[in-house]
Coordinates of C-alpha atoms in Angstrom, one line a residue:
M31 CA 0.0 -0.1 0.0
V32 CA 1.6 3.3 -1.2
I33 CA 0.6 6.5 0.8
L34 CA 0.9 10.2 0.2
I35 CA -0.7 12.9 2.1
E36 CA -2.5 15.5 -0.1
W37 CA -0.9 18.5 1.9
D38 CA -2.4 21.4 0.1
F39 CA -5.8 20.0 0.2
V40 CA -5.8 19.3 3.9
M41 CA -4.1 22.6 4.8
A42 CA -6.7 24.5 2.9
S43 CA -9.5 22.8 5.0
A44 CA -7.8 23.0 8.4
P45 CA -6.8 25.9 10.6
R46 CA -3.4 27.4 10.1
G47 CA -0.9 27.7 12.8
T48 CA 2.8 27.4 13.5
G49 CA 4.9 24.5 12.7
P50 CA 5.3 21.4 15.0
P51 CA 7.7 21.5 18.0
S52 CA 10.8 19.4 17.8
G53 CA 9.7 16.9 20.5
E54 CA 6.5 16.0 18.4
L55 CA 8.8 15.7 15.3
A56 CA 10.7 13.1 17.2
V57 CA 7.5 11.3 17.6
L58 CA 7.0 11.3 13.9
S59 CA 10.4 10.2 13.1
A60 CA 9.9 7.1 15.2
L61 CA 7.6 5.6 12.6
A62 CA 9.8 2.7 11.2
F63 CA 10.2 2.0 7.5
Q64 CA 11.2 -1.6 8.0
L65 CA 7.9 -2.9 9.5
P66 CA 6.8 -6.2 8.1
G67 CA 3.5 -5.1 6.8
A68 CA 0.6 -2.6 6.4
A69 CA -1.0 -3.6 9.7
D70 CA 2.2 -2.9 11.7
V71 CA 2.7 0.5 10.0
L72 CA -0.9 1.6 10.9
A73 CA -0.5 0.2 14.4
E74 CA 2.6 2.5 14.9
A75 CA 0.5 5.4 13.4
E76 CA -2.3 4.6 15.7
A77 CA 0.0 4.8 18.8
A78 CA 1.5 8.1 17.5
V79 CA -1.8 9.9 17.2
P80 CA -2.4 10.7 20.9
R81 CA 1.3 11.6 21.5
L82 CA 0.9 14.4 18.9
G83 CA -1.9 16.3 20.6
S84 CA -5.4 16.0 22.0
C85 CA -6.8 14.0 19.0
R86 CA -7.9 10.4 19.2
F87 CA -7.4 7.6 16.7
E88 CA -10.7 6.3 15.3
A89 CA -10.0 3.9 12.5
A90 CA -7.8 3.0 9.6
Y91 CA -8.9 1.8 6.1
R92 CA -7.3 0.4 3.0
C93 CA -8.8 1.2 -0.5
V94 CA -8.7 -2.0 -2.6
D95 CA -10.6 -1.9 -6.0
E96 CA -12.5 1.3 -4.7
S97 CA -13.7 -0.7 -1.7
W98 CA -12.9 0.5 1.8
D99 CA -11.7 -2.2 4.2
R100 CA -11.3 -1.4 7.8
L101 CA -7.9 -2.6 9.3
S102 CA -8.5 -1.3 12.9
P103 CA -11.7 -0.7 14.6
G104 CA -10.3 2.2 16.7
L105 CA -11.4 3.1 20.3
D106 CA -15.1 2.9 19.6
D107 CA -17.0 0.7 17.2
H108 CA -19.1 3.3 15.3
V109 CA -21.7 1.4 13.3
D110 CA -21.9 3.9 10.5
M111 CA -18.2 4.7 10.2
D112 CA -17.8 2.5 7.0
Q113 CA -20.7 4.5 5.3
L114 CA -19.1 7.8 6.5
V115 CA -15.7 6.9 5.0
T116 CA -17.2 5.8 1.8
G117 CA -19.3 8.8 1.6
C118 CA -16.3 11.3 1.8
R119 CA -14.0 8.9 -0.3
G120 CA -11.6 8.7 2.7
N121 CA -10.7 12.5 2.5
G122 CA -12.3 15.2 4.5
S123 CA -14.5 15.9 7.4
V124 CA -16.4 13.2 9.1
E125 CA -19.2 13.8 11.7
L126 CA -19.0 11.6 14.7
P127 CA -21.5 11.6 17.6
G128 CA -20.0 13.5 20.7
R129 CA -16.9 14.7 18.8
A130 CA -16.5 18.4 17.9
W131 CA -14.1 17.6 15.1
A132 CA -13.3 14.5 13.0
W133 CA -11.2 14.1 9.9
A134 CA -10.3 11.4 7.4
F135 CA -6.7 12.0 6.3
P136 CA -6.1 10.3 3.0
L137 CA -3.1 8.0 2.7
S138 CA -2.0 8.3 -0.9
H139 CA 1.2 8.2 -3.0
R140 CA 1.6 10.0 -6.3
G141 CA -2.1 10.6 -6.7
I142 CA -3.3 7.1 -5.9
V143 CA -5.3 6.6 -2.7
Q144 CA -4.3 3.5 -0.8
G145 CA -6.4 4.1 2.3
T146 CA -7.3 6.7 5.0
L147 CA -6.7 7.4 8.7
V148 CA -9.7 8.8 10.7
V149 CA -8.8 11.0 13.7
S150 CA -11.3 12.8 16.0
C151 CA -11.1 15.4 18.8
V152 CA -13.5 16.7 21.6
D153 CA -12.6 20.3 20.7
H154 CA -11.4 21.7 17.5
P155 CA -7.6 20.9 17.3
S156 CA -4.9 23.6 16.8
S157 CA -3.4 24.1 13.4
D158 CA -0.2 22.7 14.8
N159 CA -1.8 19.5 15.8
I160 CA -3.5 19.2 12.4
Q161 CA -0.1 19.7 10.7
L162 CA 1.4 17.0 12.8
L163 CA -1.4 14.7 11.9
M164 CA -0.9 15.5 8.3
V165 CA 2.8 14.8 8.6
L166 CA 2.0 11.5 10.4
A167 CA -0.3 10.5 7.6
N168 CA 2.3 11.5 5.0
Q169 CA 5.0 9.6 7.0
A170 CA 2.7 6.5 7.3
G171 CA 1.9 6.7 3.5
A172 CA 5.6 6.8 2.8
A173 CA 6.2 3.8 5.0
L174 CA 3.4 1.8 3.4
A175 CA 4.6 2.7 0.0
Y176 CA 8.0 1.5 1.0
G177 CA 6.6 -1.8 2.3
V178 CA 4.7 -2.3 -1.0
L179 CA 7.8 -1.6 -3.0
Q180 CA 9.8 -3.9 -0.7
H181 CA 7.1 -6.6 -1.1
R182 CA 7.3 -6.2 -4.9
G183 CA 11.0 -6.3 -4.9
E184 CA 11.0 -9.6 -2.8
T185 CA 8.4 -11.0 -5.2
F186 CA 10.4 -10.0 -8.2
V187 CA 13.5 -11.6 -6.6
E188 CA 11.6 -14.8 -6.1
K189 CA 10.2 -14.8 -9.5
L190 CA 13.7 -14.1 -10.9
A191 CA 15.2 -17.0 -8.9
T192 CA 12.4 -19.3 -10.1
A193 CA 12.9 -18.2 -13.7
T194 CA 16.7 -18.5 -13.3
N195 CA 16.3 -22.2 -12.1
E196 CA 13.7 -22.9 -14.8
L197 CA 16.1 -21.5 -17.4
A198 CA 19.0 -23.6 -16.0
T199 CA 16.7 -26.7 -16.2
V200 CA 15.7 -25.8 -19.8
R201 CA 19.4 -25.3 -20.8
R202 CA 20.4 -28.6 -19.3
Q203 CA 17.5 -30.4 -21.0
L204 CA 18.5 -28.6 -24.3
R205 CA 22.1 -29.7 -23.9
N206 CA 21.1 -33.3 -23.1
R207 CA 18.7 -33.5 -26.0
S208 CA 21.3 -31.9 -28.3
I209 CA 23.6 -34.8 -27.2
V210 CA 20.8 -37.3 -27.8
H211 CA 20.4 -35.9 -31.3
E212 CA 24.1 -35.9 -32.1
T213 CA 24.6 -39.4 -30.8
I214 CA 21.8 -41.1 -32.5
E215 CA 22.1 -39.2 -35.7
A216 CA 25.9 -40.1 -35.8
A217 CA 24.9 -43.8 -35.3
L218 CA 22.4 -43.6 -38.1
A219 CA 24.8 -41.8 -40.5
G220 CA 27.7 -44.3 -39.8
G221 CA 25.6 -47.0 -41.6
G222 CA 25.5 -49.3 -38.8
G223 CA 21.7 -49.7 -39.1
E224 CA 19.4 -50.6 -36.3
H225 CA 22.1 -52.2 -34.1
A226 CA 24.1 -49.0 -34.1
I227 CA 21.0 -47.0 -33.1
T228 CA 20.3 -49.3 -30.1
D229 CA 23.9 -49.1 -29.1
A230 CA 23.8 -45.5 -29.1
L231 CA 20.6 -45.6 -26.9
H232 CA 22.3 -47.9 -24.5
E233 CA 25.3 -45.4 -24.3
L234 CA 22.9 -42.5 -23.5
T235 CA 20.8 -44.3 -20.9
G236 CA 23.3 -46.7 -19.4
L237 CA 20.4 -49.3 -19.5
P238 CA 20.0 -52.5 -21.7
I239 CA 18.1 -52.0 -24.9
A240 CA 15.9 -54.5 -26.8
L241 CA 14.5 -54.2 -30.3
E242 CA 11.8 -56.7 -31.2
D243 CA 10.0 -57.2 -34.5
K244 CA 6.1 -56.9 -34.6
F245 CA 5.7 -60.6 -33.6
G246 CA 7.9 -60.3 -30.5
N247 CA 11.0 -61.9 -31.7
L248 CA 14.3 -60.2 -30.8
R249 CA 16.0 -58.3 -33.6
C250 CA 18.9 -57.0 -31.6
W251 CA 20.0 -56.4 -27.9
S252 CA 22.5 -53.7 -26.8
G253 CA 24.0 -53.7 -23.2
P254 CA 24.5 -56.4 -20.5
G255 CA 22.0 -58.9 -19.2
Q256 CA 20.9 -60.6 -22.4
S257 CA 19.6 -64.1 -21.7
A258 CA 20.8 -67.2 -23.8
R259 CA 17.1 -67.9 -24.6
Y260 CA 14.8 -64.7 -25.4
P261 CA 11.3 -65.3 -24.1
E262 CA 9.0 -67.1 -26.7
P263 CA 6.3 -64.6 -27.7
D264 CA 2.6 -65.4 -27.2
P265 CA 0.7 -64.3 -30.3
Q266 CA -2.5 -63.2 -28.5
Q267 CA -0.6 -61.4 -25.8
R268 CA 1.5 -59.7 -28.4
L269 CA -1.5 -58.4 -30.3
R270 CA -2.9 -57.0 -27.0
Q271 CA 0.4 -55.3 -26.2
L272 CA 0.7 -53.7 -29.7
A273 CA -2.8 -52.5 -29.4
A274 CA -2.1 -50.9 -25.9
L275 CA 1.2 -49.3 -27.2
A276 CA -0.7 -47.9 -30.3
A277 CA -3.4 -46.4 -28.1
H278 CA -0.8 -44.9 -25.8
H279 CA 0.9 -42.8 -28.5
G280 CA 4.3 -42.8 -26.8
P281 CA 6.6 -44.7 -24.4
M282 CA 4.8 -46.8 -21.9
R283 CA 5.9 -49.1 -19.0
V284 CA 5.3 -52.7 -19.7
K285 CA 6.3 -54.8 -16.6
D286 CA 10.1 -54.5 -16.3
R287 CA 10.7 -52.2 -19.3
V288 CA 9.6 -49.0 -20.9
A289 CA 8.5 -49.7 -24.4
V290 CA 7.4 -47.7 -27.4
L291 CA 5.8 -48.8 -30.7
L292 CA 7.8 -48.4 -34.0
A293 CA 5.0 -47.4 -36.3
P294 CA 6.1 -44.9 -39.0
R295 CA 3.1 -43.8 -41.1
G296 CA 0.9 -46.2 -39.1
D297 CA 2.8 -49.3 -40.3
Q298 CA 3.7 -51.4 -37.1
L299 CA 7.3 -52.6 -37.6
G300 CA 8.2 -53.6 -34.0
V301 CA 8.8 -52.4 -30.4
L302 CA 11.9 -50.6 -28.9
A303 CA 12.3 -51.0 -25.2
I304 CA 14.5 -49.9 -22.3
I305 CA 15.1 -52.7 -19.8
D306 CA 14.3 -51.0 -16.4
P307 CA 13.5 -53.4 -13.7
R308 CA 14.7 -51.0 -10.9
M309 CA 12.6 -47.9 -12.2
Q310 CA 15.7 -45.9 -13.0
V311 CA 14.5 -44.2 -16.2
T312 CA 14.6 -40.5 -16.2
D313 CA 12.8 -37.9 -18.4
D314 CA 16.0 -37.5 -20.5
D315 CA 16.0 -41.4 -21.0
I316 CA 12.4 -41.2 -22.2
F317 CA 13.3 -38.5 -24.6
A318 CA 16.3 -40.5 -25.9
L319 CA 13.9 -43.5 -26.3
H320 CA 11.3 -41.5 -28.2
F321 CA 14.0 -40.0 -30.6
A322 CA 15.6 -43.3 -31.2
C323 CA 12.2 -44.8 -32.0
T324 CA 11.7 -42.0 -34.6
M325 CA 15.1 -42.7 -36.2
L326 CA 14.6 -46.5 -36.1
G327 CA 11.2 -46.0 -37.7
Y328 CA 12.8 -44.1 -40.6
E329 CA 15.7 -46.7 -40.8
L330 CA 13.4 -49.8 -40.7
S331 CA 10.9 -48.1 -43.2
H332 CA 13.8 -47.3 -45.5
Q333 CA 15.1 -50.8 -45.3
R334 CA 11.6 -52.2 -46.1
S335 CA 11.2 -49.8 -49.1
L336 CA 14.7 -50.9 -50.4
V337 CA 13.8 -54.6 -50.0
E338 CA 10.4 -54.0 -51.8
L339 CA 12.0 -52.1 -54.6
E340 CA 14.8 -54.7 -54.9
E341 CA 12.2 -57.5 -54.8
S342 CA 10.2 -55.7 -57.5
V343 CA 13.3 -55.2 -59.7
R344 CA 14.4 -58.8 -59.1
R345 CA 10.9 -60.2 -59.9
E346 CA 10.8 -58.2 -63.1
L347 CA 14.2 -59.5 -64.2
F348 CA 13.2 -63.1 -63.3
E349 CA 10.0 -62.9 -65.4
D350 CA 11.9 -61.4 -68.3
L351 CA 14.6 -64.1 -68.1
L352 CA 11.9 -66.9 -68.3
A353 CA 10.1 -65.3 -71.2
G354 CA 13.3 -64.4 -73.1
I355 CA 15.5 -61.3 -72.9
D356 CA 18.6 -59.8 -74.7
D357 CA 21.7 -61.2 -73.3
D358 CA 23.5 -57.9 -72.7
A359 CA 20.5 -56.3 -70.9
A360 CA 20.0 -59.3 -68.8
L361 CA 23.7 -59.4 -67.8
A362 CA 23.6 -55.7 -66.8
R363 CA 20.4 -56.0 -64.8
A364 CA 21.5 -59.1 -63.0
E365 CA 24.9 -57.6 -62.2
A366 CA 23.1 -54.5 -60.6
L367 CA 21.3 -57.1 -58.3
G368 CA 24.6 -58.7 -57.5
H369 CA 24.0 -61.9 -59.5
D370 CA 26.4 -63.1 -62.1
L371 CA 24.6 -64.6 -65.2
R372 CA 27.8 -65.1 -67.1
R373 CA 28.2 -68.5 -65.3
P374 CA 26.3 -71.6 -66.5
H375 CA 22.8 -71.8 -65.0
H376 CA 20.0 -74.5 -64.6
V377 CA 16.4 -73.7 -63.9
I378 CA 14.9 -75.6 -61.0
V379 CA 11.1 -76.0 -60.6
V380 CA 9.8 -77.1 -57.2
H381 CA 6.3 -78.4 -56.3
S382 CA 5.1 -79.2 -52.8
S383 CA 2.1 -80.5 -51.0
G384 CA 2.4 -77.7 -48.5
N385 CA 1.9 -73.9 -48.4
A386 CA 3.3 -72.2 -51.5
D387 CA 4.9 -69.2 -49.4
S388 CA 6.5 -71.7 -47.1
L389 CA 7.9 -73.6 -50.1
A390 CA 9.4 -70.4 -51.6
A391 CA 11.2 -69.5 -48.2
A392 CA 12.4 -73.2 -47.8
A393 CA 13.6 -73.3 -51.3
A394 CA 15.7 -70.2 -50.8
R395 CA 17.1 -71.5 -47.5
A396 CA 18.0 -74.9 -49.1
A397 CA 19.8 -73.2 -52.0
A398 CA 21.8 -71.1 -49.4
T399 CA 22.6 -74.2 -47.3
L400 CA 24.0 -75.8 -50.4
N401 CA 25.9 -72.7 -51.4
I402 CA 23.9 -72.4 -54.6
P403 CA 23.7 -68.8 -55.8
A404 CA 20.2 -68.5 -57.2
L405 CA 17.6 -66.0 -58.3
R406 CA 14.1 -67.0 -56.9
G407 CA 10.6 -66.5 -58.3
R408 CA 7.1 -68.0 -58.5
R409 CA 4.9 -69.4 -61.2
G410 CA 1.5 -70.1 -59.7
Q411 CA 2.0 -72.7 -56.9
L412 CA 5.5 -73.5 -58.2
T413 CA 8.7 -72.0 -56.9
V414 CA 11.4 -71.5 -59.6
L415 CA 15.1 -71.1 -58.9
L416 CA 17.6 -69.9 -61.5
A417 CA 20.7 -71.5 -60.0
A418 CA 24.3 -70.9 -60.9
G419 CA 25.9 -74.3 -61.5
R420 CA 24.2 -77.7 -61.5
P421 CA 22.9 -78.8 -58.0
D422 CA 22.9 -82.5 -56.8
P423 CA 19.3 -83.4 -57.3
R424 CA 19.3 -85.7 -54.3
A425 CA 21.0 -83.3 -51.9
L426 CA 18.6 -80.6 -52.9
H427 CA 15.6 -82.7 -52.3
R428 CA 16.9 -84.1 -49.1
T429 CA 17.7 -80.6 -47.7
L430 CA 14.3 -79.2 -48.9
S431 CA 12.4 -82.0 -47.4
E432 CA 14.1 -81.4 -44.0
L433 CA 13.1 -77.8 -44.2
L434 CA 9.5 -78.5 -45.2
G435 CA 8.9 -81.1 -42.4
T436 CA 5.9 -83.2 -43.1
A437 CA 5.1 -81.7 -46.5
T438 CA 6.4 -83.6 -49.7
C439 CA 8.1 -82.0 -52.5
A440 CA 9.1 -82.8 -56.1
I441 CA 11.8 -81.1 -58.1
G442 CA 12.5 -80.8 -61.8
I443 CA 15.9 -79.5 -63.1
G444 CA 16.4 -78.1 -66.7
A445 CA 19.4 -78.7 -68.8
R446 CA 22.4 -76.3 -68.6
C447 CA 22.2 -72.9 -70.3
D448 CA 25.3 -71.0 -71.0
S449 CA 23.7 -67.6 -71.6
P450 CA 20.6 -65.8 -70.4
S451 CA 18.9 -66.5 -73.9
G452 CA 19.0 -70.1 -73.1
I453 CA 17.0 -69.8 -69.8
P454 CA 13.5 -70.2 -71.3
Q455 CA 14.4 -73.5 -72.9
S456 CA 15.9 -74.8 -69.5
F457 CA 12.7 -73.6 -67.8
T458 CA 10.6 -75.8 -70.2
E459 CA 12.8 -78.7 -69.6
A460 CA 12.7 -78.3 -65.9
Q461 CA 8.8 -78.2 -66.1
R462 CA 8.9 -81.5 -68.2
A463 CA 11.2 -83.1 -65.6
L464 CA 8.9 -82.1 -62.8
N465 CA 5.9 -83.4 -64.8
V466 CA 7.6 -86.8 -65.2
R467 CA 8.5 -87.0 -61.6
L468 CA 5.0 -86.1 -60.5
H469 CA 3.6 -89.0 -62.7
S470 CA 6.2 -91.5 -61.6
A471 CA 5.9 -94.3 -59.1
T472 CA 7.6 -92.1 -56.5
P473 CA 6.4 -88.5 -57.0
S474 CA 8.5 -87.2 -54.1
G475 CA 12.1 -86.7 -55.4
A476 CA 14.1 -84.8 -57.9
S477 CA 14.5 -85.4 -61.5
A478 CA 16.9 -83.7 -64.0
F479 CA 15.9 -83.4 -67.7
E480 CA 19.0 -85.0 -69.1
E481 CA 18.5 -88.0 -66.9
L482 CA 14.9 -88.8 -67.9
G483 CA 15.9 -91.1 -70.7
F484 CA 12.9 -93.0 -72.0
Y485 CA 10.5 -90.7 -70.1
R486 CA 11.5 -87.8 -72.3
L487 CA 10.0 -89.5 -75.2
V488 CA 6.9 -90.4 -73.2
D489 CA 6.6 -86.8 -72.0
A490 CA 7.0 -85.5 -75.5
A491 CA 4.5 -88.0 -76.9
H492 CA 2.1 -87.2 -74.2
T493 CA 2.4 -83.5 -75.1
R494 CA 1.5 -84.2 -78.7
G495 CA -1.4 -86.6 -77.7
A496 CA 0.3 -89.7 -79.1
V497 CA 1.1 -91.7 -76.0
E498 CA -2.5 -92.4 -75.2
D499 CA -3.0 -94.2 -78.5
F500 CA 0.2 -96.3 -78.0
V501 CA -1.0 -97.3 -74.5
R502 CA -4.4 -98.2 -75.8
E503 CA -3.0 -100.2 -78.7
W504 CA -1.0 -102.5 -76.5
L505 CA -2.9 -102.6 -73.2
G506 CA -6.6 -102.0 -74.4
E507 CA -7.9 -105.5 -73.7
L508 CA -6.2 -105.6 -70.2
L509 CA -7.5 -102.1 -69.3
D510 CA -11.0 -103.0 -70.4
Y511 CA -10.9 -106.2 -68.3
D512 CA -9.5 -104.4 -65.2
A513 CA -12.4 -101.9 -65.5
T514 CA -15.0 -104.6 -65.7
K515 CA -13.7 -107.1 -63.2
K516 CA -12.0 -104.7 -60.8
S517 CA -8.8 -106.7 -61.3
E518 CA -5.1 -105.5 -61.5
L519 CA -3.8 -107.2 -64.6
V520 CA -2.0 -104.1 -66.1
L521 CA -0.4 -103.4 -62.8
T522 CA 0.7 -107.0 -62.5
L523 CA 2.2 -106.8 -65.9
S524 CA 3.9 -103.6 -65.2
K525 CA 5.5 -105.0 -61.9
H526 CA 6.6 -108.2 -63.6
L527 CA 8.4 -106.3 -66.4
E528 CA 9.9 -103.8 -64.1
S529 CA 11.3 -106.8 -62.2
G530 CA 13.0 -108.2 -65.4
G531 CA 10.6 -111.2 -65.4
N532 CA 11.8 -112.5 -62.0
Y533 CA 8.8 -114.3 -60.4
D534 CA 9.9 -113.9 -56.8
D535 CA 10.7 -110.1 -57.1
S536 CA 7.3 -109.5 -59.0
A537 CA 5.3 -111.3 -56.4
K538 CA 7.0 -109.5 -53.6
A539 CA 6.5 -106.2 -55.3
L540 CA 2.7 -107.0 -55.7
H541 CA 2.3 -108.5 -52.3
I542 CA 0.8 -111.8 -53.7
H543 CA 1.8 -115.4 -53.8
R544 CA 3.9 -116.8 -56.6
S545 CA 1.1 -119.0 -57.7
T546 CA -1.3 -116.1 -58.0
L547 CA 1.3 -114.2 -60.1
R548 CA 1.5 -117.3 -62.5
Y549 CA -2.3 -117.3 -62.8
R550 CA -2.4 -113.7 -63.6
L551 CA 0.4 -113.8 -66.3
A552 CA -1.5 -116.8 -67.9
R553 CA -4.7 -114.7 -67.9
I554 CA -2.9 -111.9 -69.5
G555 CA -1.6 -114.2 -72.3
E556 CA -5.1 -115.5 -72.9
L557 CA -6.7 -112.1 -73.2
T558 CA -4.1 -110.4 -75.3
G559 CA -2.5 -113.5 -77.1
Y560 CA 0.9 -111.9 -76.5
D561 CA 4.0 -114.2 -76.0
L562 CA 5.9 -112.6 -73.1
R563 CA 9.0 -114.5 -74.2
D564 CA 9.1 -112.5 -77.5
V565 CA 11.8 -109.6 -77.1
D566 CA 9.9 -107.1 -79.2
I567 CA 6.6 -107.8 -77.5
R568 CA 8.2 -107.5 -74.1
F569 CA 9.9 -104.2 -75.2
N570 CA 6.6 -102.6 -76.4
L571 CA 4.7 -103.9 -73.4
H572 CA 7.3 -102.5 -71.1
A573 CA 7.1 -99.0 -72.9
A574 CA 3.3 -99.2 -72.8
T575 CA 3.1 -100.0 -69.0
R576 CA 5.6 -97.2 -68.2
A577 CA 3.6 -94.8 -70.3
W578 CA 0.5 -95.9 -68.5
R579 CA 2.2 -95.4 -65.1
F580 CA 3.2 -91.9 -66.4
L581 CA -0.4 -91.1 -67.2
H582 CA -1.9 -92.9 -64.2
P583 CA 0.6 -92.7 -61.3
E584 CA 0.0 -95.5 -58.7
P585 CA -1.7 -94.2 -55.5
A586 CA 0.2 -94.5 -52.2
R587 CA -0.5 -97.6 -50.4
P588 CA -1.6 -97.1 -46.7
S589 CA 1.3 -97.7 -44.3

């Protein structure tokens, strides 16, 4: 509260006299400027009023937002005092019962009224007494003003100290965040990929870091404490965790770690986590985690885009190679993808009873296991490999079967091609080899085109529609008899010829008694009139039964 006595106004309204004596001035000088607050200043002023003359202190008010609040009730509690002060606006004569004279001395400073001091007297006071009261009001106003200024100064000092502390905190945060930016950006720029970023995050936080893919499998770990066996993810629990992280939109505590979802442009790529079982993570660590998540999101998204682009380019090249392409263009495009087409190649076609996607992945792993550089593609349900060098058919089938587990697979391998322009022919041959394998007695296995021998003729004849006529010409009577009687004469003849005419081996292969075999062979001779001892007849029948087995592969017997 700042106070200034309006000297000219009061003197104009009050009787004039001589100046105050020195003793009374000493009373005025006793008013301290170092009192704690407005109430203490006014209490001093109240005590000084009777020492300056015959006047009595009545009340003191403060003016707050044009409202007069009494600080001291004075000697008597006048019921209408508040109305009187409000009426005179805290400045001027006040009529009090039983008092000849009463005056409200305004407490103002620089034209702003802060309050008023009400004083009364039984008789009209002398001009000296009034002057002393004016000086008292002036002195009290100055003390109040000083107190207000002092309070403001203390408030400003407190605010300055708070602002200074906040500024220091912000500077520290900015410095730490600048270090975070520099460290993680340097790791990203160094080309170390995701592992370099997690290493940088571990360096910044001092805590272990785990990066998982979207399925919960560990991609990389930085820092101590990695267990030999990472926890097996639960698919349903993982889906719930991803949903919770996506809804949280930021780092979130999940049991012993603080995790954040890697989801650039809404595409969920994985989870980045600080391993924190002791609750040591700070706000700076959370910022570092969030920034590392952003950088990892960019890195993984970039990697995925590159893989998708390379896969698209690889797929286009593969399709062009199978369809036929200029040698020079093929060599240049393959070299850009890191594959050397100048080496001799074989086309490999793979069919499986299992899932086509699983087959494609298993075929790629099998080729890598056998150190066979290969381009991979798909044609419908078939997986096609363009392999540098000729693979061992049995080793390839064995490796692929181990990877596929319970699913069976058949493999066809085309002939060697020494230039890209020969790839379409090798692809056709691989398909023919696969077709023969699938129609053979043992569909599960691998067949190379150059090893087909007789079956190359059968396949070619079948392609032109001639093999069916040949089979019908030599086996027609037996086929009709089997269809009518539900017998197995054609199969019996085929097994007997495949066994080289050995009765014991033939009976064993057919799971029948030797006498039963003799009966069936005699019946075949009766129906056809063929003499199985004739070399030419045996040759044609052998060819016809093999062609029949090619067209009608034997169903697998129950184990």
